[in-house]
PDB file of C-alpha atoms in Angstrom:
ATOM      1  CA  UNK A 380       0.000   0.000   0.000  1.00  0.00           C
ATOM      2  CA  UNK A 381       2.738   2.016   0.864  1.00  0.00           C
ATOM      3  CA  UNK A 382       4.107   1.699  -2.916  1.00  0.00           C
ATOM      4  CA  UNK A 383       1.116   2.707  -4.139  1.00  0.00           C
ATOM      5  CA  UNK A 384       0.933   5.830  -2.347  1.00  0.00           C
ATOM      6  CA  UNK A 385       4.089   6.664  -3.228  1.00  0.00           C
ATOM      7  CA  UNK A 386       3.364   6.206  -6.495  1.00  0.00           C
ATOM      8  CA  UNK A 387       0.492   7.797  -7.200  1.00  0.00           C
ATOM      9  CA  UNK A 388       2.327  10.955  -5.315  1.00  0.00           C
ATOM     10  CA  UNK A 389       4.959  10.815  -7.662  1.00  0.00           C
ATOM     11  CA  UNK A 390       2.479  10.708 -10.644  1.00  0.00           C
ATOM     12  CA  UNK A 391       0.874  13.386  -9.573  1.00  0.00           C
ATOM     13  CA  UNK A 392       3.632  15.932  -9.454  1.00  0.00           C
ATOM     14  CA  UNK A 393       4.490  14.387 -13.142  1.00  0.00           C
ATOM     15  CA  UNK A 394       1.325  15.449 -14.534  1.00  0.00           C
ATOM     16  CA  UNK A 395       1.724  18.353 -12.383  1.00  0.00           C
ATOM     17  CA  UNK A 396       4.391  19.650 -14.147  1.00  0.00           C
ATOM     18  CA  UNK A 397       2.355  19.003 -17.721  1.00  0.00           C
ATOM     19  CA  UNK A 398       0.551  22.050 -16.863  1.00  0.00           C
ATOM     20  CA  UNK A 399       3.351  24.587 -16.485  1.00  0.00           C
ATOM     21  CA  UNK A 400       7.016  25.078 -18.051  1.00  0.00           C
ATOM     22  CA  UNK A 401       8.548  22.158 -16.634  1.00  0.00           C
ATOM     23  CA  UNK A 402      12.021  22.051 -14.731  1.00  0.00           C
ATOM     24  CA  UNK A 403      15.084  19.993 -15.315  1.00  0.00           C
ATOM     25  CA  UNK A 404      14.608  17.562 -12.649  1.00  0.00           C
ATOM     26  CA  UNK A 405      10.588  17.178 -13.779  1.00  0.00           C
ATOM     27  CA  UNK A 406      11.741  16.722 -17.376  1.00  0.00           C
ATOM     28  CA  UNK A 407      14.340  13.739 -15.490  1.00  0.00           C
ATOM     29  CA  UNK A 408      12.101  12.442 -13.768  1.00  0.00           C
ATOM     30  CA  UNK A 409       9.445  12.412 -16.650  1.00  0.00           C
ATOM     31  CA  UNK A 410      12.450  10.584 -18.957  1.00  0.00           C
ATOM     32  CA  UNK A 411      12.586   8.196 -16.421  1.00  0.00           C
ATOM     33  CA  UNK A 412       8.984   7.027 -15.978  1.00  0.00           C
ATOM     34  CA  UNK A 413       8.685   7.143 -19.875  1.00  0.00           C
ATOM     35  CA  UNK A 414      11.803   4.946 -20.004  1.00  0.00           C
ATOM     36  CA  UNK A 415      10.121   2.450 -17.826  1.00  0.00           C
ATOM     37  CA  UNK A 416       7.005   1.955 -19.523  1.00  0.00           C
ATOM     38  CA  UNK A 417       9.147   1.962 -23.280  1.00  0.00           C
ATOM     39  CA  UNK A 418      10.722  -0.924 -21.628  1.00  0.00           C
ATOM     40  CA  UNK A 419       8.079  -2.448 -20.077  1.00  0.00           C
ATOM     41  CA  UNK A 420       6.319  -2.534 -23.293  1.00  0.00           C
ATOM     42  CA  UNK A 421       9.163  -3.946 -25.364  1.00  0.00           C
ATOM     43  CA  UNK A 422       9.557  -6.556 -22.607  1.00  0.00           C
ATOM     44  CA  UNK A 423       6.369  -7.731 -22.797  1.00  0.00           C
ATOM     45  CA  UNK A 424       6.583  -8.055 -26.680  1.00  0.00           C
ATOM     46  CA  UNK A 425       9.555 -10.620 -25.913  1.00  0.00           C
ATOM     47  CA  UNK A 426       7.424 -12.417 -23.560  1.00  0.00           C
ATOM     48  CA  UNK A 427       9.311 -11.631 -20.699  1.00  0.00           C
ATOM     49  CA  UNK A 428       8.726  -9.633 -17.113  1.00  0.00           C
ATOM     50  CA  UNK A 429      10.317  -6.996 -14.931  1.00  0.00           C
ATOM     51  CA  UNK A 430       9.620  -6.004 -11.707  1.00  0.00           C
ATOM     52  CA  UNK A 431       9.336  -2.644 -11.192  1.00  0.00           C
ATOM     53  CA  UNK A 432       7.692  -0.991  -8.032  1.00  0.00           C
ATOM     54  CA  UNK A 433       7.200   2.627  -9.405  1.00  0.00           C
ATOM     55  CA  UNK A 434       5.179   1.236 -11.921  1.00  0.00           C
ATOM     56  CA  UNK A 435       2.377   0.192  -9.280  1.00  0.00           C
ATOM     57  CA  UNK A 436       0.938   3.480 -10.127  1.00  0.00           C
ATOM     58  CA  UNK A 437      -1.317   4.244 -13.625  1.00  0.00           C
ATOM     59  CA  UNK A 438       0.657   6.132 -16.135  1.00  0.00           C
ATOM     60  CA  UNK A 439      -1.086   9.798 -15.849  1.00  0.00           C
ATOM     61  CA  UNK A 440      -2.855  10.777 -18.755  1.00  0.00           C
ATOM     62  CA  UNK A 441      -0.937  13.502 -20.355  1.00  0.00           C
ATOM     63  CA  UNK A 442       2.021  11.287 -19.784  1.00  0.00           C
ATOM     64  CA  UNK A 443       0.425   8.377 -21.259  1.00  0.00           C
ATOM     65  CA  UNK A 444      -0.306  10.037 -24.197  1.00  0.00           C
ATOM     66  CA  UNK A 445       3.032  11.164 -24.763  1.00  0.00           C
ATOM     67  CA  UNK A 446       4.301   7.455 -23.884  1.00  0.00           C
ATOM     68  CA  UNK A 447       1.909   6.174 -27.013  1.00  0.00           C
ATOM     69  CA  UNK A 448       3.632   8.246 -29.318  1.00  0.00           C
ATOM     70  CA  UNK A 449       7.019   6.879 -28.139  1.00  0.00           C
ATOM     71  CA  UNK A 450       6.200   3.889 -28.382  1.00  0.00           C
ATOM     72  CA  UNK A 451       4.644   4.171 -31.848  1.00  0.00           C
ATOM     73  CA  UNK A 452       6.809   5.662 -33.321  1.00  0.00           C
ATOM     74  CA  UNK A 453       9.757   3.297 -31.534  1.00  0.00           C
ATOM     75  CA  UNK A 454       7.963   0.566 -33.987  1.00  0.00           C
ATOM     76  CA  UNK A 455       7.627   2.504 -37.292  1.00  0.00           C
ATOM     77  CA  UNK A 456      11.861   3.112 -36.367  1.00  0.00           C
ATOM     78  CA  UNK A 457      12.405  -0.710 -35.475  1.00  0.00           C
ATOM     79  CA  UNK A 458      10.405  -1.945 -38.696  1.00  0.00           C
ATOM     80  CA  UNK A 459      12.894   0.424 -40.792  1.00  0.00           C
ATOM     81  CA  UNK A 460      15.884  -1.417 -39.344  1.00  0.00           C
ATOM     82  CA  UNK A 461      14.889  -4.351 -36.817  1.00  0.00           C
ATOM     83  CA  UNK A 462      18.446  -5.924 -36.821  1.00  0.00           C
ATOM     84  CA  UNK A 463      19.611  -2.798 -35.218  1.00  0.00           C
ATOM     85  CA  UNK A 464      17.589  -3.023 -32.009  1.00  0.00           C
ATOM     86  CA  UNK A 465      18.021  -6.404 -31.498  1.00  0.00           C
ATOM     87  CA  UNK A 466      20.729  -8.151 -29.533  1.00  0.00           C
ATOM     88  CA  UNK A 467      21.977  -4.730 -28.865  1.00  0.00           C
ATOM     89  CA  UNK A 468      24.610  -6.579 -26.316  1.00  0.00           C
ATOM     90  CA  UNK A 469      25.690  -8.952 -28.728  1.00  0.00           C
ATOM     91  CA  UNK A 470      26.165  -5.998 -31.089  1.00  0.00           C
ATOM     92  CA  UNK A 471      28.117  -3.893 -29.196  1.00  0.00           C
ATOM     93  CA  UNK A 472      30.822  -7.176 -27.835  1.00  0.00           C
ATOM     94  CA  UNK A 473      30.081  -6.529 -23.994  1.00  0.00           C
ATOM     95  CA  UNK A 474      28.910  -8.730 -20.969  1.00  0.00           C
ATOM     96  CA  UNK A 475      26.062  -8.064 -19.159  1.00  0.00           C
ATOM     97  CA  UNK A 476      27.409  -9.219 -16.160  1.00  0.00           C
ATOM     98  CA  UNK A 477      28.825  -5.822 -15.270  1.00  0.00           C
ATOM     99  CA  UNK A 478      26.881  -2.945 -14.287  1.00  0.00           C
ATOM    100  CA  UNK A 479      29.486  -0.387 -15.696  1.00  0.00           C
ATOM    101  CA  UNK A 480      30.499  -1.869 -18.423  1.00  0.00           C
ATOM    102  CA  UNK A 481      26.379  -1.848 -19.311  1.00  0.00           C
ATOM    103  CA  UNK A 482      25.871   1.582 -18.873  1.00  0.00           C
ATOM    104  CA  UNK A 483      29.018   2.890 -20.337  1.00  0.00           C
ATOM    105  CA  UNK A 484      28.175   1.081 -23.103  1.00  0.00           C
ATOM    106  CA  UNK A 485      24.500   2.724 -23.292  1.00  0.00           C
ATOM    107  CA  UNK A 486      26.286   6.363 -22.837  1.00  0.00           C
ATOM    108  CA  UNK A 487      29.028   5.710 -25.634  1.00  0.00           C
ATOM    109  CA  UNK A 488      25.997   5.024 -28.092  1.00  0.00           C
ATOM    110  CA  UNK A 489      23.882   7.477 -27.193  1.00  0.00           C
ATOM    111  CA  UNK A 490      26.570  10.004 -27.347  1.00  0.00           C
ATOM    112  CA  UNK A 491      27.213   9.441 -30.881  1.00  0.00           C
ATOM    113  CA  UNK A 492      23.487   8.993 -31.454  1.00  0.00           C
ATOM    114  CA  UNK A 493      23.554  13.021 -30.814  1.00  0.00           C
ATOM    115  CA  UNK A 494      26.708  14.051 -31.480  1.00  0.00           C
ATOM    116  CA  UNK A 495      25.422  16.122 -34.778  1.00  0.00           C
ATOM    117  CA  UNK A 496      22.667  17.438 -32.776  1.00  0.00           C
ATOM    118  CA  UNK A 497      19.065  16.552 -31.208  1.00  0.00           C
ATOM    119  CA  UNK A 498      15.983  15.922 -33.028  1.00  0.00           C
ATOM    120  CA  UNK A 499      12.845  13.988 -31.571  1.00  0.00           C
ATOM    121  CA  UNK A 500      14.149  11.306 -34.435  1.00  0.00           C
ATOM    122  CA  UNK A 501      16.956  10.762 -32.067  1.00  0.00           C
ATOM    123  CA  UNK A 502      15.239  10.448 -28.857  1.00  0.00           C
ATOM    124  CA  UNK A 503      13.057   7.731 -29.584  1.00  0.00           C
ATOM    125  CA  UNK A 504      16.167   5.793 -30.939  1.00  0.00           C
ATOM    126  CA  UNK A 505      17.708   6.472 -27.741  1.00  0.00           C
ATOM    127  CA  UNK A 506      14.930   4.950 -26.207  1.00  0.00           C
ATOM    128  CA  UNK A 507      15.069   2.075 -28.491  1.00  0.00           C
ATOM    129  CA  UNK A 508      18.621   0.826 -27.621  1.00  0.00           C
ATOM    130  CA  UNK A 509      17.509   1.381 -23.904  1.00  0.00           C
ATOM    131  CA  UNK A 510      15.080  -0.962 -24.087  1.00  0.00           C
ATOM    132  CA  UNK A 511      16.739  -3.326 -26.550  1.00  0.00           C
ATOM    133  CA  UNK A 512      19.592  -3.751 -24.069  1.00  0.00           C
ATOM    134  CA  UNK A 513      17.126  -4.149 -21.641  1.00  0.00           C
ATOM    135  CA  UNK A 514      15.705  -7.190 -23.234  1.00  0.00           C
ATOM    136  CA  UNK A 515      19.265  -8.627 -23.094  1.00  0.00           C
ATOM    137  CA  UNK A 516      19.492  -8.161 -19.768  1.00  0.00           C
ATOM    138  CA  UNK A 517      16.696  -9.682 -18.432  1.00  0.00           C
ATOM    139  CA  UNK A 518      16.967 -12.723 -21.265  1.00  0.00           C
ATOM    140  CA  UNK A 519      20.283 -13.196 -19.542  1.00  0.00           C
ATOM    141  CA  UNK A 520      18.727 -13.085 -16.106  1.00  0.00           C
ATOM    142  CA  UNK A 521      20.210  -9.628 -15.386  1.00  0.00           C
ATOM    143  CA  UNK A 522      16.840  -7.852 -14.270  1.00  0.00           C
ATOM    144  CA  UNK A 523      18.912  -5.309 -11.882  1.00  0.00           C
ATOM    145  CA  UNK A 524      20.101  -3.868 -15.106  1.00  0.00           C
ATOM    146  CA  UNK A 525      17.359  -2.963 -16.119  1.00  0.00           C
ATOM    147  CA  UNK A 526      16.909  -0.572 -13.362  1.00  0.00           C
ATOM    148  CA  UNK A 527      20.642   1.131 -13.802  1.00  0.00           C
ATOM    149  CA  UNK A 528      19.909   1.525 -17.517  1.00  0.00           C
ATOM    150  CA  UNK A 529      16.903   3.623 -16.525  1.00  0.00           C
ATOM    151  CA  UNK A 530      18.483   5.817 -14.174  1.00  0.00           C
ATOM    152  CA  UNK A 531      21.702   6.125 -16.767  1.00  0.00           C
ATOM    153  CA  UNK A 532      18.552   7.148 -19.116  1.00  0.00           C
ATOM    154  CA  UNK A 533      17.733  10.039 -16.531  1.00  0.00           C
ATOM    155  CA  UNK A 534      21.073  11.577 -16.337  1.00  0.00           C
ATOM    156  CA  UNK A 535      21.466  11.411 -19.773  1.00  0.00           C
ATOM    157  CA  UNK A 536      18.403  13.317 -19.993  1.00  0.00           C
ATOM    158  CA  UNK A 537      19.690  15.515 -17.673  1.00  0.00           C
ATOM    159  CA  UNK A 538      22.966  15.999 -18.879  1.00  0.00           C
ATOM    160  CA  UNK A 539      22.382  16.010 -22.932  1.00  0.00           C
ATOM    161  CA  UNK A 540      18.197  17.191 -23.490  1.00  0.00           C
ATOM    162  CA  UNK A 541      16.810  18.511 -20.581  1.00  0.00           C
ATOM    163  CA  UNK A 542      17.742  22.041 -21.893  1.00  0.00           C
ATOM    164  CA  UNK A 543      16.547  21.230 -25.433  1.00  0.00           C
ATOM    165  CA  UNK A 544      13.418  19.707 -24.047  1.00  0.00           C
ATOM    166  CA  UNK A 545      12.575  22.651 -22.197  1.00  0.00           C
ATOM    167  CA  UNK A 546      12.972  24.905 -24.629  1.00  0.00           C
ATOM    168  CA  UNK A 547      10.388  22.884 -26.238  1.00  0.00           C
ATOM    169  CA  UNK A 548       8.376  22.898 -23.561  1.00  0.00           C
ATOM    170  CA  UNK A 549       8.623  19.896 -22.252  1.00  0.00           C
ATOM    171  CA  UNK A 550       7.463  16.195 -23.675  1.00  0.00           C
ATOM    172  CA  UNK A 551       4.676  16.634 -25.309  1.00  0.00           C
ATOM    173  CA  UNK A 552       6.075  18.887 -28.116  1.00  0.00           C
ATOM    174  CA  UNK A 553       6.761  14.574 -29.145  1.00  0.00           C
ATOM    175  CA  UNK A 554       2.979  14.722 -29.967  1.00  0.00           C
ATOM    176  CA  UNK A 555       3.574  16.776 -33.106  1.00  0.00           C
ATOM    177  CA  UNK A 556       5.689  14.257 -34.592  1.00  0.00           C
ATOM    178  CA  UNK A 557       1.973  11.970 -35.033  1.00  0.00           C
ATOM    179  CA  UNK A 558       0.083  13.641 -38.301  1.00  0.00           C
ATOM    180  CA  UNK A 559      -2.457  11.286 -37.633  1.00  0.00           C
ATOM    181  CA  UNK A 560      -4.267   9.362 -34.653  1.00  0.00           C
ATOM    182  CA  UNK A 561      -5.310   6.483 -37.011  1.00  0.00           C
ATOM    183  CA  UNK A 562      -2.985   3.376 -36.191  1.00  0.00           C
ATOM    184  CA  UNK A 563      -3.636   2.340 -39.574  1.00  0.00           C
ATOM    185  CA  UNK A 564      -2.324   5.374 -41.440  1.00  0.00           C
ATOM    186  CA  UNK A 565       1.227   5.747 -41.128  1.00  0.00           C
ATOM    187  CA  UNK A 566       1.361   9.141 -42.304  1.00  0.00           C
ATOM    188  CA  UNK A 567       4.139  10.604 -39.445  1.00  0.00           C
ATOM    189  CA  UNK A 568       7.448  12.037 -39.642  1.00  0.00           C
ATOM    190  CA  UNK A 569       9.145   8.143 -40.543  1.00  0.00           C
ATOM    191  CA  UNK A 570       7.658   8.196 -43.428  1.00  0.00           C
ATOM    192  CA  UNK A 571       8.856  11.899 -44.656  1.00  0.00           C
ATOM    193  CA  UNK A 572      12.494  11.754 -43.076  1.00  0.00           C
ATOM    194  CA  UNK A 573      15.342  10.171 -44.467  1.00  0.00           C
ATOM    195  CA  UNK A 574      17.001   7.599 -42.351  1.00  0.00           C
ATOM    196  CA  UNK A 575      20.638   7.300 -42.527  1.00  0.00           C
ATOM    197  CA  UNK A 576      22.397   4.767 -40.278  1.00  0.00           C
ATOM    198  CA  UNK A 577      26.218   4.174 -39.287  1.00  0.00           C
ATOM    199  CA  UNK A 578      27.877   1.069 -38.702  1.00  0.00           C
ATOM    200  CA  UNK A 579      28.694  -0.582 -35.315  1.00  0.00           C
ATOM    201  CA  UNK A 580      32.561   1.059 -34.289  1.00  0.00           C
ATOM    202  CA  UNK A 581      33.828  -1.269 -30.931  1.00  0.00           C
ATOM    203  CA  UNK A 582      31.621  -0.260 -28.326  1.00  0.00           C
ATOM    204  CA  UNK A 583      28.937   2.353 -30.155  1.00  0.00           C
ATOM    205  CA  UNK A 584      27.199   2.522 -33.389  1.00  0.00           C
ATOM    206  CA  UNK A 585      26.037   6.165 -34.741  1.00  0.00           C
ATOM    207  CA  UNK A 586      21.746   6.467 -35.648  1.00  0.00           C
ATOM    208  CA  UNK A 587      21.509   9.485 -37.629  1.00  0.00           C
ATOM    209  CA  UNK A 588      17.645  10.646 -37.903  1.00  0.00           C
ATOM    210  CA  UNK A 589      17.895  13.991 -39.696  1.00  0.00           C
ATOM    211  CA  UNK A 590      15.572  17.117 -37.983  1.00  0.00           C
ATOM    212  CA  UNK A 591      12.157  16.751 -39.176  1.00  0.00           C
TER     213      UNK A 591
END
């Protein structure tokens, strides 16, 4: 019970923060629960579970919403290249055995992913390979993982978009990307931006996802 109240606190000041120009550590904590429910998601698709107790709580509305589109549009980007966000680990020749090595490995890739810049192209990839190498880690019964990946998620956020974001005010500028509501017409920005992607180099590989 105790979770849940927690919970539902903490959802609260999300949504909260929907209604006014959010701060940094909002827009964190806001990358966060998104991350967690992009992961969830792609978890369940693999037919496999996570435990995670700040999920005990509905995703808020506004949030959800802005979730959706993530997700949605994380599809449309893995049916363009599905061998990229797959076996992520594998890819990028590290164990999963080793909490640093895991999350250096995350921030080395999504370095490069904006090192020409930011674009909402960019973020949902970056979301992507979070949850790709969370799949890994759980299919190689390393569910903690999936918990530091999150949080290495947040300070990236914090770190690398929070200012962009902002200036954008806040997550839901996302929900322009989405021309249309109709799952069945896949008339968004993945269908009007060129895709360019780099090869794997060591430890990173480089998605490029001009601004749209």
């Amino acid at each position: 019970m105790e979770v849940l109240r927690r919970s539902s606190v903490f959802a609260a000041e999300i949504m909260d923060a929907f209604d006014r120009s959010p701060t940094d550590k909002e827009l964190v904590a806001q990358a966060k629960a998104l991350g967690r429910e992009f992961v969830h998601a792609r978890l369940l698709r693999a037919g496999l579970s996570w435990s995670a107790p700040e999920r005990a709580a509905p995703v808020p509305g506004r949030l959800a919403e802005v979730c959706a589109v993530l997700l949605r549009l994380g599809d449309e980007l893995e049916m363009i290249r599905p061998s990229v966000y797959r076996n992520v680990a594998h890819q990028l020749h590290i164990s999963l055995q080793s909490e640093p090595v895991v999350t250096d490995a995350f921030l080395a890739v999504a370095g490069h992913i904006f090192s020409a810049g930011i674009t909402w192209g960019k973020v949902v990839s970056l979301y992507a390979v979070a949850a790709g190498l969370a799949v890994d880690c759980v299919r190689q019964a390393q569910p903690a993982m999936v918990h530091a990946l999150v949080d290495c998620l947040g300070e990236f956020v914090r770190k690398t978009l929070a200012t962009w974001l902002r200036r954008r005010g806040g997550w839901t500028d996302v929900l322009k990307c989405v021309v249309s509501t109709d799952p069945g017409f896949r008339s968004h920005w993945l269908l009007t931006t060129l895709c360019s992607f780099g090869r794997f180099l060591k430890a990173a590989f480089f998605v490029l996802l001009p601004e749209r």
